[in-house]
Amino acid sequence: MSGDAPTLFETMNPATGAHLATYAVDDEAAVEATLDSAADRFDAWCDRPIAEREALLEDVATVLRDGKDDYAALITDEVGKPLDQSRAEVEKCAWVCEYYAERAAGQLQDERLDGAPGTKTYVSYEPLGPVLAIMPWNYPFWQVFRFAAPHLTAGNVGLLKHAPNTLGCAQAIVSIFREAGYPEGVFSSLQIPTDRVADVIADDRVAAVTLTGSTRAGRAVAAESGEALKKTVLELGGSDPFVVLDDAPVETVAEQAVTARTQNAGQSCIAAKRFVVHEAVYDEFLDAVTQRMESLTVGDPTAEATDLGPLARADILEQLDEQVRASVDAGATVVTGGEPMSREGHYYPPTILTDVPDGCPAAEEELFGPVATVTAVPDESTAVRVANDTDFGLGASVWTADAARGEALVPEIDAGNVFVNQVVQSDPRLPFSGIKDSGYGTELSKHGIREFTNAKTVWVE
């Protein structure tokens, strides 16, 4: 490491600014040992019957539920999300484990194909090896488990590079797999800074890479992985449109809109960030959303009454504030909120912007916090144009009293996930992916579990 490279990571409580813990940065010897262990473990792990790997994953779900309150408290301490949301995150992790524990073998079974007469032809799905998972802080358990549950069960081994502000969660997750009976080396954590990730990607012991993070990080990982000709799956940023048609039940939709924008303090790639509203219901919708945003309880994330906790780090708060200020300077109107709260911790209030001009940050960039833009449109075709007027393409939702009408718009919307009359979400049963600057590759469902396998064509004559 260079002389100015960090030797310690420090985690902080975003609600209070208090120090939580200090973690040593892995030196080169520690990284070598972790990579060796992963590579050495792979052959025995992938040869283990998949029924045994499924049974171990079922045990992981049990460990998660048994320790749910403790794990939720850790998430809240490191990230700042309200405790009920942290508990829901842990529960969702248990669900994805149960989903693949029940279905992985069927999703990976050989697929018979029609070949030449007199031949036996099929595709087998075989694991690739150690997979590096570069994971973010915003859902510090869920993002990891939606990678680990399918891909470890498929026979790969995992190397987690977690965000520095959630290293307590990283260590807890490693412990969960060990407590469930996973052999050492099947799932490990690398405590390294970002500038050392490229060396790990280039290492011959690493077979593939997955990243959930920013578009900028995705470009870097894609370039580094491409240089080494390694498979990647990238789930990147989003600026999801929330399209409200003129027949939508406004009061019900407004309730969903606030949830879609403020869950986890708005720090989600699939949060609804741009409300695109038919002018016939625009005023009613804006009033209803404003009222609900202003009624949210912002405060201590450990208090059960809290709806909105702090942002996860000081730099995230500073960036969001800069984006809002620049947008207002460009002509946007603040309906409610609009500046950091004067209190201890990294708090930003629920905020609504209207009259957002083209070219300003609120129109062009991802706002990673509880800030919504609301735009009036005269008709469906304009709504689709505005929805697609972004470099991102992760999720989108359409709200209407006529589901068939909403479904008819789906082919016109450029996104990896389009939901009609439902908030965009990731679900173990459904494939999840983005297009454009939101990345590529698939997570979850039978499609996701096959991403880090060799789809091997077999011809027997």
XYZ file of N, CA and C in Angstrom, residues 163-325:
489
model
N -19.331 -1.465 1.766
C -19.056 -0.042 1.961
C -18.385 0.167 3.314
N -17.426 1.088 3.404
C -16.693 1.279 4.664
C -17.562 1.678 5.847
N -18.693 2.346 5.608
C -19.530 2.769 6.729
C -20.476 1.672 7.213
N -20.424 0.470 6.596
C -21.274 -0.647 7.045
C -20.439 -1.907 7.275
N -19.243 -1.743 7.780
C -18.387 -2.908 7.999
C -18.869 -3.759 9.171
N -19.604 -3.166 10.102
C -20.215 -3.984 11.141
C -21.217 -4.953 10.546
N -22.005 -4.484 9.581
C -22.941 -5.360 8.883
C -22.190 -6.432 8.099
N -21.085 -6.055 7.458
C -20.311 -7.035 6.694
C -19.822 -8.162 7.594
N -19.281 -7.809 8.729
C -18.777 -8.841 9.631
C -19.915 -9.700 10.184
N -21.056 -9.082 10.451
C -22.203 -9.840 10.944
C -22.669 -10.854 9.900
N -22.664 -10.461 8.637
C -23.123 -11.364 7.577
C -22.178 -12.552 7.432
N -20.881 -12.301 7.486
C -19.926 -13.414 7.451
C -20.200 -14.371 8.612
N -20.449 -13.823 9.787
C -20.729 -14.655 10.961
C -22.015 -15.457 10.794
N -23.001 -14.878 10.138
C -24.263 -15.580 9.909
C -24.037 -16.832 9.078
N -23.266 -16.714 8.015
C -23.004 -17.890 7.179
C -22.210 -18.949 7.943
N -21.261 -18.518 8.749
C -20.494 -19.479 9.529
C -21.371 -20.170 10.571
N -22.244 -19.394 11.228
C -23.141 -19.974 12.230
C -24.099 -20.978 11.590
N -24.472 -20.735 10.344
C -25.374 -21.643 9.643
C -24.671 -22.908 9.161
N -23.334 -22.958 9.272
C -22.603 -24.165 8.905
C -21.830 -24.091 7.615
N -21.724 -22.919 7.003
C -20.950 -22.800 5.762
C -19.460 -22.952 6.073
N -18.725 -23.701 5.257
C -17.280 -23.847 5.482
C -16.558 -22.509 5.339
N -15.491 -22.352 6.058
C -14.663 -21.163 5.938
C -14.179 -21.014 4.507
N -14.243 -19.795 3.982
C -13.799 -19.541 2.619
C -14.914 -19.505 1.600
N -16.103 -20.009 1.952
C -17.214 -19.968 1.013
C -17.786 -18.562 0.909
N -17.766 -17.821 2.025
C -18.197 -16.425 1.996
C -17.277 -15.629 2.904
N -16.553 -14.677 2.332
C -15.557 -13.910 3.079
C -15.712 -12.424 2.797
N -15.131 -11.622 3.671
C -15.176 -10.176 3.517
C -13.773 -9.627 3.310
N -13.668 -8.666 2.397
C -12.420 -7.941 2.154
C -12.601 -6.508 2.639
N -11.827 -6.099 3.618
C -11.893 -4.729 4.142
C -10.798 -3.906 3.491
N -11.118 -3.411 2.290
C -10.132 -2.670 1.500
C -10.756 -1.385 0.972
N -9.942 -0.344 0.722
C -10.459 0.884 0.135
C -10.713 0.703 -1.357
N -11.454 1.628 -1.923
C -11.853 1.546 -3.324
C -10.660 1.453 -4.267
N -9.569 2.144 -3.942
C -8.444 2.167 -4.875
C -7.688 0.844 -4.958
N -8.076 -0.136 -4.142
C -7.446 -1.457 -4.238
C -8.361 -2.500 -4.870
N -9.560 -2.090 -5.254
C -10.513 -3.039 -5.826
C -10.058 -3.525 -7.203
N -9.477 -2.645 -7.996
C -9.060 -3.032 -9.345
C -8.076 -4.198 -9.311
N -7.181 -4.214 -8.336
C -6.222 -5.316 -8.236
C -6.920 -6.641 -7.932
N -7.970 -6.576 -7.130
C -8.716 -7.795 -6.823
C -9.470 -8.278 -8.067
N -10.081 -7.348 -8.791
C -10.791 -7.728 -10.022
C -9.836 -8.403 -11.007
N -8.624 -7.884 -11.114
C -7.653 -8.432 -12.065
C -7.071 -9.763 -11.626
N -7.211 -10.118 -10.369
C -6.586 -11.329 -9.847
C -7.188 -12.572 -10.504
N -6.332 -13.513 -10.885
C -6.784 -14.717 -11.575
C -7.705 -15.579 -10.720
N -7.652 -15.410 -9.412
C -8.499 -16.222 -8.549
C -9.951 -15.744 -8.520
N -10.211 -14.565 -9.030
C -11.568 -14.015 -9.088
C -12.152 -14.303 -10.463
N -13.338 -14.939 -10.475
C -13.932 -15.372 -11.739
C -14.911 -14.366 -12.323
N -15.571 -13.568 -11.471
C -16.610 -12.653 -11.943
C -16.832 -11.575 -10.887
N -17.578 -10.543 -11.285
C -17.773 -9.385 -10.412
C -19.217 -8.906 -10.518
N -19.800 -8.551 -9.371
C -21.088 -7.870 -9.362
C -20.970 -6.603 -8.518
N -21.641 -5.572 -8.959
C -21.615 -4.281 -8.263
C -23.025 -3.735 -8.158
N -23.388 -3.255 -6.992
C -24.541 -2.374 -6.833
C -23.992 -1.047 -6.344
N -24.205 0.005 -7.135
C -23.621 1.290 -6.772
C -23.937 2.352 -7.807
N -23.122 3.361 -7.845
C -23.350 4.492 -8.737
C -22.966 4.143 -10.171
N -23.465 4.941 -11.103
C -23.099 4.756 -12.507
C -21.598 4.957 -12.698
N -21.029 5.917 -11.993
C -19.581 6.149 -12.098
C -18.804 4.912 -11.648
N -19.201 4.322 -10.532
C -18.533 3.103 -10.071
C -18.745 1.972 -11.058
N -19.946 1.900 -11.646
C -20.221 0.850 -12.616
C -19.336 0.940 -13.840
N -19.094 2.147 -14.321
C -18.216 2.305 -15.481
C -16.800 1.836 -15.162
N -16.331 2.179 -13.962
C -14.977 1.769 -13.582
C -14.874 0.249 -13.462
N -15.841 -0.371 -12.801
C -15.815 -1.826 -12.625
C -15.968 -2.535 -13.969
N -16.832 -2.010 -14.835
C -17.006 -2.614 -16.154
C -15.705 -2.559 -16.957
N -15.007 -1.426 -16.876
C -13.746 -1.293 -17.613
C -12.691 -2.247 -17.061
N -12.592 -2.305 -15.738
C -11.585 -3.180 -15.124
C -11.901 -4.648 -15.371
N -13.162 -5.012 -15.294
C -13.558 -6.394 -15.542
C -13.423 -6.747 -17.017
N -13.756 -5.785 -17.885
C -13.613 -6.026 -19.317
C -12.183 -6.255 -19.713
N -11.264 -5.523 -19.103
C -9.840 -5.711 -19.385
C -9.418 -7.133 -19.045
N -10.024 -7.697 -17.997
C -9.692 -9.060 -17.575
C -10.644 -10.101 -18.165
N -11.593 -9.657 -19.009
C -12.582 -10.544 -19.644
C -13.344 -11.361 -18.606
N -13.887 -10.656 -17.612
C -14.655 -11.310 -16.561
C -16.110 -10.842 -16.599
N -17.003 -11.793 -16.377
C -18.442 -11.523 -16.386
C -18.779 -10.525 -15.277
N -19.686 -9.579 -15.594
C -20.131 -8.615 -14.602
C -21.650 -8.494 -14.624
N -22.201 -8.189 -13.477
C -23.583 -7.765 -13.338
C -23.546 -6.435 -12.601
N -24.190 -5.417 -13.168
C -24.142 -4.071 -12.612
C -25.558 -3.565 -12.355
N -25.858 -3.258 -11.095
C -27.122 -2.613 -10.735
C -26.764 -1.233 -10.239
N -27.086 -0.221 -11.070
C -26.557 1.119 -10.823
C -27.671 2.086 -10.426
N -27.443 3.355 -10.635
C -28.362 4.364 -10.151
C -29.676 4.386 -10.909
N -30.589 5.202 -10.416
C -31.875 5.343 -11.066
C -32.491 6.699 -10.788
N -33.383 7.117 -11.686
C -34.190 8.316 -11.470
C -35.611 7.972 -11.902
N -36.226 7.096 -11.120
C -37.458 6.441 -11.544
C -38.635 7.404 -11.674
N -39.349 7.342 -12.813
C -40.581 8.118 -12.956
C -41.759 7.414 -12.286
N -42.658 8.201 -11.752
C -43.891 7.753 -11.107
C -45.005 8.460 -11.860
N -45.595 7.779 -12.834
C -46.522 8.402 -13.780
C -47.945 8.271 -13.261
N -48.619 9.401 -13.090
C -49.990 9.427 -12.578
C -50.910 9.894 -13.707
N -51.793 8.991 -14.169
C -52.711 9.328 -15.245
C -53.949 10.038 -14.697
N -54.761 10.585 -15.604
C -55.862 11.456 -15.187
C -56.996 10.725 -14.483
N -57.040 9.384 -14.579
C -58.101 8.638 -13.911
C -57.634 7.988 -12.613
N -56.424 8.279 -12.187
C -55.871 7.633 -10.992
C -56.610 8.091 -9.735
N -56.823 7.186 -8.778
C -57.409 7.577 -7.484
C -56.372 8.339 -6.665
N -56.472 9.640 -6.656
C -55.379 10.498 -6.205
C -54.990 10.249 -4.755
N -55.948 10.160 -3.857
C -55.606 10.016 -2.446
C -54.812 8.732 -2.200
N -55.247 7.638 -2.799
C -54.545 6.357 -2.645
C -53.162 6.418 -3.272
N -53.082 6.995 -4.458
C -51.806 7.071 -5.165
C -50.832 7.987 -4.430
N -51.310 9.062 -3.862
C -50.436 9.971 -3.120
C -49.793 9.259 -1.939
N -50.548 8.421 -1.265
C -50.001 7.650 -0.146
C -48.860 6.759 -0.616
N -49.074 6.091 -1.738
C -48.033 5.233 -2.294
C -46.831 6.060 -2.778
N -47.102 7.222 -3.309
C -46.026 8.076 -3.816
C -45.072 8.486 -2.704
N -45.611 8.836 -1.559
C -44.766 9.255 -0.439
C -43.914 8.091 0.052
N -44.510 6.918 0.143
C -43.727 5.733 0.515
C -42.627 5.476 -0.502
N -42.966 5.574 -1.780
C -42.006 5.289 -2.841
C -40.841 6.279 -2.854
N -41.074 7.497 -2.355
C -40.012 8.503 -2.372
C -39.202 8.531 -1.076
N -39.807 8.180 0.058
C -39.143 8.419 1.336
C -38.673 7.163 2.062
N -38.981 5.979 1.532
C -38.465 4.764 2.157
C -36.941 4.843 2.262
N -36.397 4.492 3.436
C -34.951 4.577 3.664
C -34.427 5.993 3.405
N -35.231 6.985 3.807
C -34.889 8.399 3.602
C -34.607 8.716 2.139
N -35.262 7.984 1.243
C -35.097 8.228 -0.183
C -33.799 7.722 -0.758
N -33.032 6.995 0.025
C -31.711 6.523 -0.407
C -31.851 5.134 -1.036
N -32.447 5.100 -2.200
C -32.685 3.845 -2.915
C -32.630 4.112 -4.406
N -31.981 3.218 -5.138
C -31.906 3.375 -6.593
C -33.280 3.293 -7.232
N -34.190 2.504 -6.660
C -35.519 2.339 -7.252
C -36.573 3.197 -6.573
N -36.166 4.157 -5.774
C -37.137 5.099 -5.225
C -37.768 5.897 -6.362
N -39.053 6.212 -6.215
C -39.702 7.111 -7.176
C -39.156 8.512 -6.952
N -38.500 9.054 -7.945
C -37.844 10.352 -7.776
C -38.525 11.457 -8.567
N -39.198 11.079 -9.668
C -39.841 12.085 -10.529
C -41.321 11.738 -10.672
N -42.172 12.568 -10.103
C -43.621 12.371 -10.225
C -44.095 13.105 -11.481
N -44.575 12.339 -12.433
C -45.029 12.867 -13.720
C -46.552 12.742 -13.727
N -47.251 13.860 -13.632
C -48.669 13.852 -13.277
C -49.513 14.546 -14.348
N -50.598 13.877 -14.764
C -51.514 14.493 -15.728
C -52.076 15.781 -15.137
N -52.139 16.809 -15.974
C -52.537 18.130 -15.485
C -53.950 18.136 -14.892
N -54.798 17.185 -15.305
C -56.167 17.147 -14.777
C -56.209 16.835 -13.284
N -55.195 16.131 -12.795
C -55.165 15.787 -11.360
C -53.926 16.360 -10.675
N -53.183 17.203 -11.369
C -51.910 17.709 -10.843
C -52.085 18.458 -9.521
N -52.971 19.419 -9.470
C -53.126 20.224 -8.258
C -53.558 19.355 -7.082
N -54.515 18.471 -7.326
C -55.002 17.594 -6.257
C -53.886 16.674 -5.766
N -53.122 16.129 -6.706
C -52.024 15.237 -6.337
C -50.950 15.990 -5.562
N -50.563 17.163 -6.040
C -49.523 17.933 -5.364
C -49.942 18.279 -3.943
N -51.177 18.683 -3.767
C -51.662 19.009 -2.424
C -51.626 17.781 -1.520
N -52.064 16.638 -2.034
C -52.137 15.419 -1.226
C -50.739 14.929 -0.844
N -49.809 14.982 -1.784
C -48.445 14.541 -1.499
C -47.768 15.508 -0.534
N -47.970 16.796 -0.738
C -47.366 17.782 0.157
C -47.854 17.580 1.590
N -49.142 17.405 1.745
C -49.699 17.197 3.079
C -49.092 15.965 3.745
N -48.953 14.899 2.995
C -48.416 13.665 3.566
C -46.921 13.784 3.849
N -46.185 14.434 2.982
C -44.745 14.621 3.218
C -44.532 15.440 4.484
N -45.324 16.483 4.649
C -45.154 17.352 5.813
C -45.605 16.690 7.113
N -46.415 15.640 7.015
C -46.889 14.958 8.216
C -45.954 13.852 8.691
N -44.925 13.536 7.910
C -43.989 12.489 8.311
C -43.207 12.907 9.554
N -42.962 11.953 10.426
C -42.165 12.212 11.625
C -40.699 11.954 11.304
N -39.900 12.996 11.375
C -38.465 12.904 11.115
C -37.745 12.930 12.454
N -36.857 11.964 12.673
C -36.168 11.980 13.952
C -35.376 10.739 14.247
N -35.266 10.409 15.508
C -34.458 9.302 16.009
C -34.907 7.993 15.366
N -34.043 7.334 14.600
C -34.463 6.108 13.913
C -34.734 4.940 14.850
N -34.314 5.045 16.101
C -34.619 3.973 17.054
C -35.985 4.144 17.706
N -36.638 5.278 17.478
C -37.977 5.516 18.023
C -39.017 4.923 17.082
N -39.943 4.169 17.631
C -40.908 3.462 16.798
C -41.794 4.409 16.002
N -42.001 5.630 16.458
C -42.881 6.566 15.755
C -42.207 7.245 14.566
N -40.905 7.075 14.404
C -40.167 7.773 13.354
C -40.469 7.192 11.980
N -40.757 8.063 11.029
C -40.964 7.667 9.632
C -39.694 7.840 8.807
N -38.903 8.852 9.147
C -37.755 9.229 8.332
C -36.564 9.492 9.238
N -35.495 8.741 9.039
C -34.277 8.945 9.798
C -33.305 9.847 9.052
N -32.067 9.882 9.485
C -31.071 10.726 8.833
C -30.562 10.108 7.539
N -29.898 10.911 6.745
C -29.111 10.361 5.646
C -27.883 9.675 6.240
N -27.295 8.780 5.462
C -26.305 7.864 6.033
C -24.958 8.515 6.343
N -24.599 9.563 5.603
C -23.284 10.181 5.823
C -23.384 11.679 5.591
N -22.415 12.413 6.142
C -22.391 13.871 5.985
C -22.217 14.271 4.526
N -21.381 13.530 3.772
C -21.142 13.909 2.379
C -22.384 13.705 1.516
N -23.231 12.729 1.869
C -24.476 12.513 1.130
C -25.423 13.685 1.360
N -25.501 14.138 2.606
C -26.310 15.312 2.928
C -25.810 16.538 2.178
N -24.518 16.742 2.165
C -23.937 17.913 1.506
C -24.217 17.892 -0.003
N -24.076 16.708 -0.621
C -24.319 16.626 -2.060
C -25.784 16.900 -2.391
N -26.693 16.321 -1.603
C -28.118 16.542 -1.853
C -28.466 18.020 -1.703
N -27.932 18.653 -0.680
C -28.191 20.070 -0.463
C -27.677 20.897 -1.637
N -26.501 20.569 -2.122
C -25.945 21.284 -3.275
C -26.821 21.106 -4.510
N -27.326 19.896 -4.723
C -28.172 19.640 -5.894
C -29.473 20.435 -5.813
N -30.074 20.464 -4.630
C -31.324 21.209 -4.472
C -31.075 22.700 -4.638
N -30.031 23.222 -4.010
C -29.738 24.655 -4.119
C -29.483 25.062 -5.575
